Tab-separated table of C-alpha atoms in Angstrom:
chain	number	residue	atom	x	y	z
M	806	UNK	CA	122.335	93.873	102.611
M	807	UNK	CA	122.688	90.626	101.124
M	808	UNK	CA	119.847	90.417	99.220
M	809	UNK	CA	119.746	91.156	95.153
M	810	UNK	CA	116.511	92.024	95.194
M	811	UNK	CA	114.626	95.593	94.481
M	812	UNK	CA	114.406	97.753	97.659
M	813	UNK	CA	111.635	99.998	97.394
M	814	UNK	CA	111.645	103.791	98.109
M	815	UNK	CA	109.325	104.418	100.809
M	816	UNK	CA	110.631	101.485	103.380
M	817	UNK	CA	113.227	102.232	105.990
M	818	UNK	CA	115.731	100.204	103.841
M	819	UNK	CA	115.035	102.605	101.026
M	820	UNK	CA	115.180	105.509	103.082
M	821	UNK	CA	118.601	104.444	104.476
M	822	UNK	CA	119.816	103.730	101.071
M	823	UNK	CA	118.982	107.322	100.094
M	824	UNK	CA	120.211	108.926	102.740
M	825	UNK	CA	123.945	107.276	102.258
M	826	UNK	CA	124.046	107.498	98.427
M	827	UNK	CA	126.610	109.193	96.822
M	828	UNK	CA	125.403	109.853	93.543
M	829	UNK	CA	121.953	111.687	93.751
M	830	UNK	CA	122.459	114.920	92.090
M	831	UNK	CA	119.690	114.263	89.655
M	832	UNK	CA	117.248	112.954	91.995
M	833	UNK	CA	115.913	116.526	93.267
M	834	UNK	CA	114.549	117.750	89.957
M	835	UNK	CA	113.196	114.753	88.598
M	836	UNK	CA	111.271	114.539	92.080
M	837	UNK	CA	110.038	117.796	91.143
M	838	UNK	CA	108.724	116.726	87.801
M	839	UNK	CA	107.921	112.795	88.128
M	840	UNK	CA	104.709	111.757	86.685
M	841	UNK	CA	102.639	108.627	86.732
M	842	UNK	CA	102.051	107.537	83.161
M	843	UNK	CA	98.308	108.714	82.069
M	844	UNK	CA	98.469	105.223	79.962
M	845	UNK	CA	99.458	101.901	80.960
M	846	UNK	CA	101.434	102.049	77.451
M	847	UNK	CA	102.685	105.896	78.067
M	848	UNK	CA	105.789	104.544	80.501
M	849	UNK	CA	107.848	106.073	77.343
M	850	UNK	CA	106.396	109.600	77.421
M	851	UNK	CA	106.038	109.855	81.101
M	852	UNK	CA	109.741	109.526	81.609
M	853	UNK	CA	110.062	111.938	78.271
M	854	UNK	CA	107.923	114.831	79.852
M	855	UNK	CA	109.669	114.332	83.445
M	856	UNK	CA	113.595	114.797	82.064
M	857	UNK	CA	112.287	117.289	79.562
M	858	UNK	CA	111.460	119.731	82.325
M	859	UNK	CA	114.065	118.474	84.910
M	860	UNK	CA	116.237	119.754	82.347
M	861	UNK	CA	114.991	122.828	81.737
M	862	UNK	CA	113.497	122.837	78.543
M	863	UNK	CA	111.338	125.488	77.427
M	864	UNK	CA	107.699	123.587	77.231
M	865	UNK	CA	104.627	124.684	74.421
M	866	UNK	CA	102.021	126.582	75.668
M	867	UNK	CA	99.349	124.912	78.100
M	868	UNK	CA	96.481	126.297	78.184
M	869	UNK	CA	95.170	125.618	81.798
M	870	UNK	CA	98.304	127.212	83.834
M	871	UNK	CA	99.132	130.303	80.747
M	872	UNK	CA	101.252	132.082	81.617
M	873	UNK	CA	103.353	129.442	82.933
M	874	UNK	CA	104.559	126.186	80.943
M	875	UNK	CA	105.897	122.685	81.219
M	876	UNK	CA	105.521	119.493	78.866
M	877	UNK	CA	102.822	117.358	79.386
M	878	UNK	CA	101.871	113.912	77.998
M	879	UNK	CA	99.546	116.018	76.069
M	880	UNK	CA	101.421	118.935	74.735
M	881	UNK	CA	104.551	116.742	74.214
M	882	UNK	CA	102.868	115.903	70.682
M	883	UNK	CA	103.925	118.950	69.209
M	884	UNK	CA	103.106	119.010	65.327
M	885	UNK	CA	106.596	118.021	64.755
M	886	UNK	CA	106.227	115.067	66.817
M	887	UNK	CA	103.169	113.948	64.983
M	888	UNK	CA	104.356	113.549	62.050
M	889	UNK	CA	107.163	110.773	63.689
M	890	UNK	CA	104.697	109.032	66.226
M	891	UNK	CA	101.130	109.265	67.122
M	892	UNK	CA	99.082	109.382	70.145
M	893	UNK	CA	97.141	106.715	69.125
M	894	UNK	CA	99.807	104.312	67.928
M	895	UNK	CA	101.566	105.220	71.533
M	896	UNK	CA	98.306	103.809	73.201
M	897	UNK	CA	98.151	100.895	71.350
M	898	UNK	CA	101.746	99.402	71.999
M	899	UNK	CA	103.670	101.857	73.534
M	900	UNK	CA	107.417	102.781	72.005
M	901	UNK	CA	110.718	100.851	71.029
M	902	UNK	CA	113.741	102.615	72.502
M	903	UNK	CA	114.355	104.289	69.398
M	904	UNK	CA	110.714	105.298	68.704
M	905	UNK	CA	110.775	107.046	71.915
M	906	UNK	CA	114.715	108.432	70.929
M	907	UNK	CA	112.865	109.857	67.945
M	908	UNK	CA	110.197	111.721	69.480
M	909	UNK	CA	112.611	113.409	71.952
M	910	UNK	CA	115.395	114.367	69.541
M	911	UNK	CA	112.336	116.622	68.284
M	912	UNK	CA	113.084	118.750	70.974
M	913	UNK	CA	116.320	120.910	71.688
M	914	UNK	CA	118.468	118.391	73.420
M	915	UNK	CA	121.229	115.612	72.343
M	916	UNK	CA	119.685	112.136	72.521
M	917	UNK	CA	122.134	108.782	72.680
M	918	UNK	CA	120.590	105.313	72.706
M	919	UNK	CA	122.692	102.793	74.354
M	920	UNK	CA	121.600	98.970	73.386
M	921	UNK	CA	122.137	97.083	76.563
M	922	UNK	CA	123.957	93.977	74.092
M	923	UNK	CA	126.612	96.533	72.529
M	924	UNK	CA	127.995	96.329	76.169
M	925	UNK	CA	129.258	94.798	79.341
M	926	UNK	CA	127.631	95.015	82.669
M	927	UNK	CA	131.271	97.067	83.944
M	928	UNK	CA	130.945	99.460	80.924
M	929	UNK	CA	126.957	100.079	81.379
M	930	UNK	CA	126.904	100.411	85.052
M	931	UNK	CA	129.593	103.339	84.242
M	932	UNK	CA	127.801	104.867	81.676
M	933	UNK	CA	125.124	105.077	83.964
M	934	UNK	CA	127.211	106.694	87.019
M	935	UNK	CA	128.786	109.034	84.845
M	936	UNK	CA	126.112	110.065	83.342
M	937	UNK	CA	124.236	110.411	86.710
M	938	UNK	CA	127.144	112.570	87.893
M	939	UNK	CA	126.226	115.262	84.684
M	940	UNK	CA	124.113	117.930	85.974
M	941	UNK	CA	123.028	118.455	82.380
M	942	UNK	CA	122.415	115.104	81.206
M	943	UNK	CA	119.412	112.289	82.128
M	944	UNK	CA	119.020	108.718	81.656
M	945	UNK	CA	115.975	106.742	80.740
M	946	UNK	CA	116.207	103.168	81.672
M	947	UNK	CA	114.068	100.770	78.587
M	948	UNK	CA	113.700	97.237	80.623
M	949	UNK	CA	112.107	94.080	81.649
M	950	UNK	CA	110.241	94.267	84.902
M	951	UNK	CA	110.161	89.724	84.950
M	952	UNK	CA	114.011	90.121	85.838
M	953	UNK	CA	112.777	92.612	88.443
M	954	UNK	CA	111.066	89.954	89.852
M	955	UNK	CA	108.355	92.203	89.301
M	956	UNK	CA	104.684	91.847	86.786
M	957	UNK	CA	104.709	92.921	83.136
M	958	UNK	CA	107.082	93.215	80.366
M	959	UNK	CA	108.982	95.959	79.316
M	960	UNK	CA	108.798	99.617	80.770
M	961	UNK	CA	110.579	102.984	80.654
M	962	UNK	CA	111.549	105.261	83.788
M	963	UNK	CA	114.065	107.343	84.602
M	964	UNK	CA	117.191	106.954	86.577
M	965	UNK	CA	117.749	109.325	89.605
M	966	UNK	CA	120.477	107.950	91.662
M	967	UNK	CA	122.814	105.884	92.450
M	968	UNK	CA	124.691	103.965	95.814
M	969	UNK	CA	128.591	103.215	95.550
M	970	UNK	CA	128.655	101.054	98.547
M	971	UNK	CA	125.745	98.953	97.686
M	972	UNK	CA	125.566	98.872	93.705
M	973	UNK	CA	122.061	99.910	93.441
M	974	UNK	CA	120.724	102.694	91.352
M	975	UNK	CA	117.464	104.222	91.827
M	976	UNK	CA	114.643	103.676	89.063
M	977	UNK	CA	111.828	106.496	89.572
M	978	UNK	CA	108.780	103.751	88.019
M	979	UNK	CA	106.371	105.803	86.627
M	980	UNK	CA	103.747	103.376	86.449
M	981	UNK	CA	103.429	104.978	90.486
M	982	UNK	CA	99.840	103.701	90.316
M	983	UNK	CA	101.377	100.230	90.311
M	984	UNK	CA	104.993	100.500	92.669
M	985	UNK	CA	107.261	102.741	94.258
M	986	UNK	CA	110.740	103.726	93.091
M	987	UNK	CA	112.855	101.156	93.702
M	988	UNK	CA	116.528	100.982	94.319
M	989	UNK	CA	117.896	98.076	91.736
M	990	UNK	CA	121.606	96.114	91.925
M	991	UNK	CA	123.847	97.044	88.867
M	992	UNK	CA	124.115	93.521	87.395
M	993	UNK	CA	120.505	93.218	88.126
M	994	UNK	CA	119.590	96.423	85.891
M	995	UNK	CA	122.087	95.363	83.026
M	996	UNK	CA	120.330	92.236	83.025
M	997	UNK	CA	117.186	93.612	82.520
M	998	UNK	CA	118.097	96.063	79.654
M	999	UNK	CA	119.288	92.918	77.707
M	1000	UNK	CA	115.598	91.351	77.546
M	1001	UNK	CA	114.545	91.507	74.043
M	1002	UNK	CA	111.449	93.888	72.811
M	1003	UNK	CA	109.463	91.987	71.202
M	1004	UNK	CA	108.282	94.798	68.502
M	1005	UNK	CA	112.046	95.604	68.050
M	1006	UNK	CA	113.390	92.791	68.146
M	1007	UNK	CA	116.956	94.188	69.548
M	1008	UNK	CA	117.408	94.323	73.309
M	1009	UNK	CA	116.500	96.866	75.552
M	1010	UNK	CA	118.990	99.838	76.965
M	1011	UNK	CA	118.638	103.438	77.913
M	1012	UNK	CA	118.872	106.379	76.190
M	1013	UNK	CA	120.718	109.748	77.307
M	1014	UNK	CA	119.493	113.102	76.830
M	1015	UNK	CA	121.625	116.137	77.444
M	1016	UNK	CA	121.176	119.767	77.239
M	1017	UNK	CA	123.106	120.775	73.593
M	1018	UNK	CA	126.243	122.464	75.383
M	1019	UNK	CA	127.215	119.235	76.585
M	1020	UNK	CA	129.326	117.124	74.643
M	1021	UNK	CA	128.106	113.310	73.476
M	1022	UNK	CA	128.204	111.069	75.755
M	1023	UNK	CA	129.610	108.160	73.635
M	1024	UNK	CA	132.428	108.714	71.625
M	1025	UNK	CA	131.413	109.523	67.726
A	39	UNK	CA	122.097	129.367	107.692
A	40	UNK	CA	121.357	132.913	109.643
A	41	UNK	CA	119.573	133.428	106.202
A	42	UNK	CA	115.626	133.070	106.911
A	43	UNK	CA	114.248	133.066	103.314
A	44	UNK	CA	112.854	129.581	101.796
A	45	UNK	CA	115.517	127.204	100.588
A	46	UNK	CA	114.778	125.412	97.434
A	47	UNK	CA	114.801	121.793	97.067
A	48	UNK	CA	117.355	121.345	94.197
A	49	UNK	CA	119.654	123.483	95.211
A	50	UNK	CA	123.147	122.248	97.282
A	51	UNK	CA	121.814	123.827	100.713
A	52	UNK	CA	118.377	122.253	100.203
A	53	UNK	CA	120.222	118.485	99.334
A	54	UNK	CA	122.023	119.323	102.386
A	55	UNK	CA	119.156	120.086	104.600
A	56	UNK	CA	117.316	117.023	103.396
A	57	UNK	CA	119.958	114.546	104.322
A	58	UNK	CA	120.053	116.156	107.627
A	59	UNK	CA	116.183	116.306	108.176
A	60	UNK	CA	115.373	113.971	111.137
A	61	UNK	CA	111.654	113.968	110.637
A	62	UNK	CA	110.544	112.940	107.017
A	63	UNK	CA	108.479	109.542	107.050
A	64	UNK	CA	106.067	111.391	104.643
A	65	UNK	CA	108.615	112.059	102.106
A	66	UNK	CA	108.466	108.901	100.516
A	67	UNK	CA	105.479	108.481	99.937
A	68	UNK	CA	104.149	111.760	98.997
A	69	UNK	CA	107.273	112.293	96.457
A	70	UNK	CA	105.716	108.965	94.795
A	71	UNK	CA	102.509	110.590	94.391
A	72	UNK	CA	103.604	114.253	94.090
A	73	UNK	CA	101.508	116.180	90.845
A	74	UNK	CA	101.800	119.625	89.532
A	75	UNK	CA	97.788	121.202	90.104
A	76	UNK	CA	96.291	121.107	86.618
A	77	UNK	CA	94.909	125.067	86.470
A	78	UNK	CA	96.351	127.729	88.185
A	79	UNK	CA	93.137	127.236	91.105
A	80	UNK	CA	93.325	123.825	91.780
A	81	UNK	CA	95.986	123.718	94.523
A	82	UNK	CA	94.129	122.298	96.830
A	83	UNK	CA	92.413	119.386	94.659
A	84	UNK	CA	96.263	118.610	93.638
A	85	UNK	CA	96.958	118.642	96.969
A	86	UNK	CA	94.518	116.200	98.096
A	87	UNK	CA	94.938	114.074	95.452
A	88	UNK	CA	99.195	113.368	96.358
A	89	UNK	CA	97.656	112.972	100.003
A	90	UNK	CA	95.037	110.623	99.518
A	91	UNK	CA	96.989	108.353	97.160
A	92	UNK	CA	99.781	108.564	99.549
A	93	UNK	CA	97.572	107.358	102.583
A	94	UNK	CA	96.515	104.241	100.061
A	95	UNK	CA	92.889	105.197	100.009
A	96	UNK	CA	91.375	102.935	97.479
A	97	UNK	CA	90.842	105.365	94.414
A	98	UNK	CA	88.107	105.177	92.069
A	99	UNK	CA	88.544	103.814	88.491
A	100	UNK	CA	90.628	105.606	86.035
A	101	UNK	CA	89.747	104.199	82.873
A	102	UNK	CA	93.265	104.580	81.054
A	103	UNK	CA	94.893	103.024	83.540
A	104	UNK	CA	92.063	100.381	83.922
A	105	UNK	CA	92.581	97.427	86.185
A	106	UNK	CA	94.836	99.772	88.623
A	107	UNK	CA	93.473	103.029	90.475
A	108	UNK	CA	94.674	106.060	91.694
A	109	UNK	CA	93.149	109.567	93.193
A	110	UNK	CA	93.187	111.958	89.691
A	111	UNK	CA	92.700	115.772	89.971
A	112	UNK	CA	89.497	114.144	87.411
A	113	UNK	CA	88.384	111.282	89.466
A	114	UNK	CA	87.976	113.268	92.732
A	115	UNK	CA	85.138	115.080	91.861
A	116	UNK	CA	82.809	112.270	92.351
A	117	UNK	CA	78.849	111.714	92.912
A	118	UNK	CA	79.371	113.277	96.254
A	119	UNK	CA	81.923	115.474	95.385
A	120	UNK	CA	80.212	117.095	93.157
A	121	UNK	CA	76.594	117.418	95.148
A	122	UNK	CA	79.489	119.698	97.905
A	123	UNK	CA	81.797	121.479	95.065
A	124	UNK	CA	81.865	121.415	91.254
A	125	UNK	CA	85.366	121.518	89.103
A	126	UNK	CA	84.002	124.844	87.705
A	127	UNK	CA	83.591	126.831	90.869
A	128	UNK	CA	87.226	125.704	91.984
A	129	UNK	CA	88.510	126.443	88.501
A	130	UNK	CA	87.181	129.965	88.814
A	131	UNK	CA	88.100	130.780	92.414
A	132	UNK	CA	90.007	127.641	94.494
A	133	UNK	CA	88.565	126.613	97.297
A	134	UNK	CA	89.067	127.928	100.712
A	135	UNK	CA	90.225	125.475	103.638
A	136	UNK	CA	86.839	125.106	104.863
A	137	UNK	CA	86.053	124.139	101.486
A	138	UNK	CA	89.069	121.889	100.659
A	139	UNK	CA	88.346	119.762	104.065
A	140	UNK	CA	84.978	119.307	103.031
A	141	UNK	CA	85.786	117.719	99.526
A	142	UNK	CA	88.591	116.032	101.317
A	143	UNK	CA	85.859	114.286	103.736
A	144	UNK	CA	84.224	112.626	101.574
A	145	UNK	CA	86.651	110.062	101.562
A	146	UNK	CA	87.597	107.618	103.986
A	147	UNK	CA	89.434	109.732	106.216
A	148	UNK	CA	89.289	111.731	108.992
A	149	UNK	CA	89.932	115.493	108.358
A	150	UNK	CA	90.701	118.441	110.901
A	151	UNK	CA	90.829	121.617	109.878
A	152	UNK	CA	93.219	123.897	112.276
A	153	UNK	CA	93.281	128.108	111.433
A	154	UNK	CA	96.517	129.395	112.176
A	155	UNK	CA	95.016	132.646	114.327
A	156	UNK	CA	93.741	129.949	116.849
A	157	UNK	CA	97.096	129.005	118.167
A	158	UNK	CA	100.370	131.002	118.165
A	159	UNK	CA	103.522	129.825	116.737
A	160	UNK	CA	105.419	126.692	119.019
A	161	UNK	CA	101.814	125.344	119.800
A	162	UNK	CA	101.372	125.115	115.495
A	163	UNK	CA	104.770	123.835	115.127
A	164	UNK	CA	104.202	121.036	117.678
A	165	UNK	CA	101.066	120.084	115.490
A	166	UNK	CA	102.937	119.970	112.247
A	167	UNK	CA	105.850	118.422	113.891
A	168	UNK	CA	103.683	115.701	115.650
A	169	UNK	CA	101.890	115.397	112.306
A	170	UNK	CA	104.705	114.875	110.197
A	171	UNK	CA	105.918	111.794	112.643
A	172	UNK	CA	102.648	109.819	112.483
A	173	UNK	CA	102.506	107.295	109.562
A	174	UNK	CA	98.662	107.619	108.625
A	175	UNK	CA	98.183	111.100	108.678
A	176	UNK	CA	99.061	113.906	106.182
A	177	UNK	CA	99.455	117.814	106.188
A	178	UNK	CA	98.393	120.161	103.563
A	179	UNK	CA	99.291	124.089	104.431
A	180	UNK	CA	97.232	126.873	103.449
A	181	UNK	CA	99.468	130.156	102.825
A	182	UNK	CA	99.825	133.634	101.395
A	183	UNK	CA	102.815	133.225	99.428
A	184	UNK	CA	103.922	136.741	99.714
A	185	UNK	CA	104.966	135.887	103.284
A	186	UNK	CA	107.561	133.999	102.028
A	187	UNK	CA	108.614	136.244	99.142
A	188	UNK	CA	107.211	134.415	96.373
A	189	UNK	CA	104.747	135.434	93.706
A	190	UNK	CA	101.026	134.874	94.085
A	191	UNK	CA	98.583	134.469	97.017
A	192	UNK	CA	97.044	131.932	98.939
A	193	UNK	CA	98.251	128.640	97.752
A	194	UNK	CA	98.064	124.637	99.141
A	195	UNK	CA	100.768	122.473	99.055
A	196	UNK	CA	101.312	119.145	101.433
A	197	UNK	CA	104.081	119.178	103.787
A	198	UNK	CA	106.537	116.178	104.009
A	199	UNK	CA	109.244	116.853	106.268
A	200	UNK	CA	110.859	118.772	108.888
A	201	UNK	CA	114.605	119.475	109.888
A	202	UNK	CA	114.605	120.228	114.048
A	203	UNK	CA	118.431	121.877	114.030
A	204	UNK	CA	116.831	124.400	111.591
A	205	UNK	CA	113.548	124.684	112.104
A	206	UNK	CA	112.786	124.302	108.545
A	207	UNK	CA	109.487	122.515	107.242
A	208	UNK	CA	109.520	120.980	103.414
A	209	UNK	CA	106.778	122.593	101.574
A	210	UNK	CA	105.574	120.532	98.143
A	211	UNK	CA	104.517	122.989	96.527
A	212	UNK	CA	101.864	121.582	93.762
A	213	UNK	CA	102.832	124.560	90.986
A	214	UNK	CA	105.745	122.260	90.077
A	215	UNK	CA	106.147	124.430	86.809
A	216	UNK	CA	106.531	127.477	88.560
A	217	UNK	CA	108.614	126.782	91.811
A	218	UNK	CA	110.371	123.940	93.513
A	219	UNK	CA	109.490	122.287	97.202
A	220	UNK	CA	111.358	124.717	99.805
A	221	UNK	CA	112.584	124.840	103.145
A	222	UNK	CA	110.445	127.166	105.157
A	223	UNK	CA	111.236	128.399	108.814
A	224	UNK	CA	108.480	127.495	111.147
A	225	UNK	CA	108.091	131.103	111.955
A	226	UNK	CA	107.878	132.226	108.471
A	227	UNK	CA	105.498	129.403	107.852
A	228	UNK	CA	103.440	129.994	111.047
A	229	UNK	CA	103.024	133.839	109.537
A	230	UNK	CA	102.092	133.298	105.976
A	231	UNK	CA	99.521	131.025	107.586
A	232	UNK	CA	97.577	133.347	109.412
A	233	UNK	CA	96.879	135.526	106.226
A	234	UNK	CA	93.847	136.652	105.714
A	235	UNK	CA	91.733	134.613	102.932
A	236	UNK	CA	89.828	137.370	101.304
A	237	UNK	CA	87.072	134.733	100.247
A	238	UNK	CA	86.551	133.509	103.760
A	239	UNK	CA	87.164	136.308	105.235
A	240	UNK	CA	89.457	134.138	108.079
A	241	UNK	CA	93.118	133.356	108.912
A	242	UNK	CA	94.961	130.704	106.820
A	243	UNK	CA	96.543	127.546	108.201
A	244	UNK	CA	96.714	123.715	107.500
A	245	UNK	CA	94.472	120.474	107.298
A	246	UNK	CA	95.091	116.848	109.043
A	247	UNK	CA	93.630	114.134	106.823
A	248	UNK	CA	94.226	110.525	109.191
A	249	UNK	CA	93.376	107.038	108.674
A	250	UNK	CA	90.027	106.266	110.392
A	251	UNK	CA	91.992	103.969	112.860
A	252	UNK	CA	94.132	107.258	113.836
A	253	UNK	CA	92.755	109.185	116.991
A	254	UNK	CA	92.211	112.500	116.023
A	255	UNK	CA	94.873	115.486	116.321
A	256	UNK	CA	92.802	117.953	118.514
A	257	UNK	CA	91.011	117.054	121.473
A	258	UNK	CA	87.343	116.971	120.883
């Protein structure tokens, strides 16, 4: 498998890269709980509402399936949330890393934000395993779909696996209207969380979110 | 596994069952375009919604997501939908297969309906099994949940793979917030199909929604 470029889910290559990866102990709750984003600018709080209940989280109310819960890209604007971000301002340009950090450290989890620039490719694709290996943590990848080789500009999803042998993690896209998952080289990722947002004007990243027992995942 | 009871996706035996599966060319796909039903009755309409985006019907226009498309459990109901089966009827009561096939018609696909009290067991798991291996066709099961020692009644869910060493089917089961997808014994699956549906008064059992270029499953 010579080729750098993204292999995508539901092809045999993708299927074979599944089957042999190593690292895919988050991958069978967030399959549970991936969303396509109900905006083309919601990328952000689609991959927010999918780790929130892969991990567990107790969701507000909703009103359509009481008793039962889960976060939506509705209910995910609790008041609290409100008063950091709104709805509309989401629709309109969508969130920096850190905006979207903020809205999810509303909730009862740990959030880290990892600037793709503080870091090496070695030390980010580690992160990233690690992390991946946590049954109580999840990653949400902020980066440019151009290095992808793929149309737009910056985009959130989250992380589900990854493949030792071949270097490739898998990136559950939730624009699913658009593309499948794909499975993505390390150095190829890294280079893609170091485009620059725009609005932020800092690079891209990913941010980790772990259940509260867990301790930080970068040192203090 | 002498155990019969459903096996749960995210657990270490269900992992383990998936990377042993040999028949799950629908996975892909329909874990792309997997949705949790938006009330508590609209199994079926979430149902056919992962199946027809996961066929690549062309959808109709979803404003917020406006140039791309995708099936909605909105969007379905359209002109023609609605002159067979209005969103309030199926919020109040679901629909029954009879009823889900005939929304599901409406598109550009072929749809069989099969009731599980008109064949007996190996003659239903051929079907699903012959199903499951054909690229443009899909499977949604109709079932009485209590058969397989869950909570509720009849429910739909698609189907997306099979494992022949176990005879286990993978169930998606659309009320994402309440259970995972599960491993189901054909057996077990063959009996909580021929439940009685108490608004049609017949058995349970499953649909086959093919590409028009796709002979049909029964013979005529």
């Amino acid at each position: 498998m010579a080729d750098i470029n993204p292999v995508y889910f539901d092809t045999e290559e993708g299927a074979s890269l599944f089957n042999s990866a190593d690292v895919k102990g988050h991958f069978w709750t967030i399959c549970r709980f991936f969303i396509s984003e109900k905006y083309l600018t919601y990328c952000g709080i689609a991959s927010g509402v999918t780790i929130l209940n892969s991990l567990g989280l107790e969701a507000p109310d909703e009103p359509q399936i009481y008793p039962y819960k889960m976060f939506t890209q509705d209910n995910l604007f609790t008041d609290e949330v409100l008063h950091r971000r709104r709805p509309l301002d989401v629709e309109k340009g969508g969130n920096t890393l850190e905006q979207l950090a903020n809205i999810l450290s509303v909730f009862d989890i740990q959030v880290d934000v990892c600037f793709a620039d503080s870091m090496d490719v070695g030390a980010c694709r580690n992160l990233l395993i690690e992390t991946l290996k946590a049954p109580n943590r999840r990653v949400i990848i902020d980066f440019g779909r151009r290095t992808l080789g793929q149309k737009g500009n910056g985009h959130f999803s989250p992380l589900a696996a990854y493949h030792s042998g071949e270097d490739r993690f898998l990136l559950m896209d939730v624009a699913r209207y658009k593309l499948p998952p794909c499975w993505v080289k390390g150095e190829m990722l890294y280079n893609a969380m170091t485009d620059i947002d725009s609005t932020s004007g800092r690079s891209r990243g990913f941010l980790v979110a772990s259940n509260r027992e867990v301790s930080p995942i970068l040192p203090a």
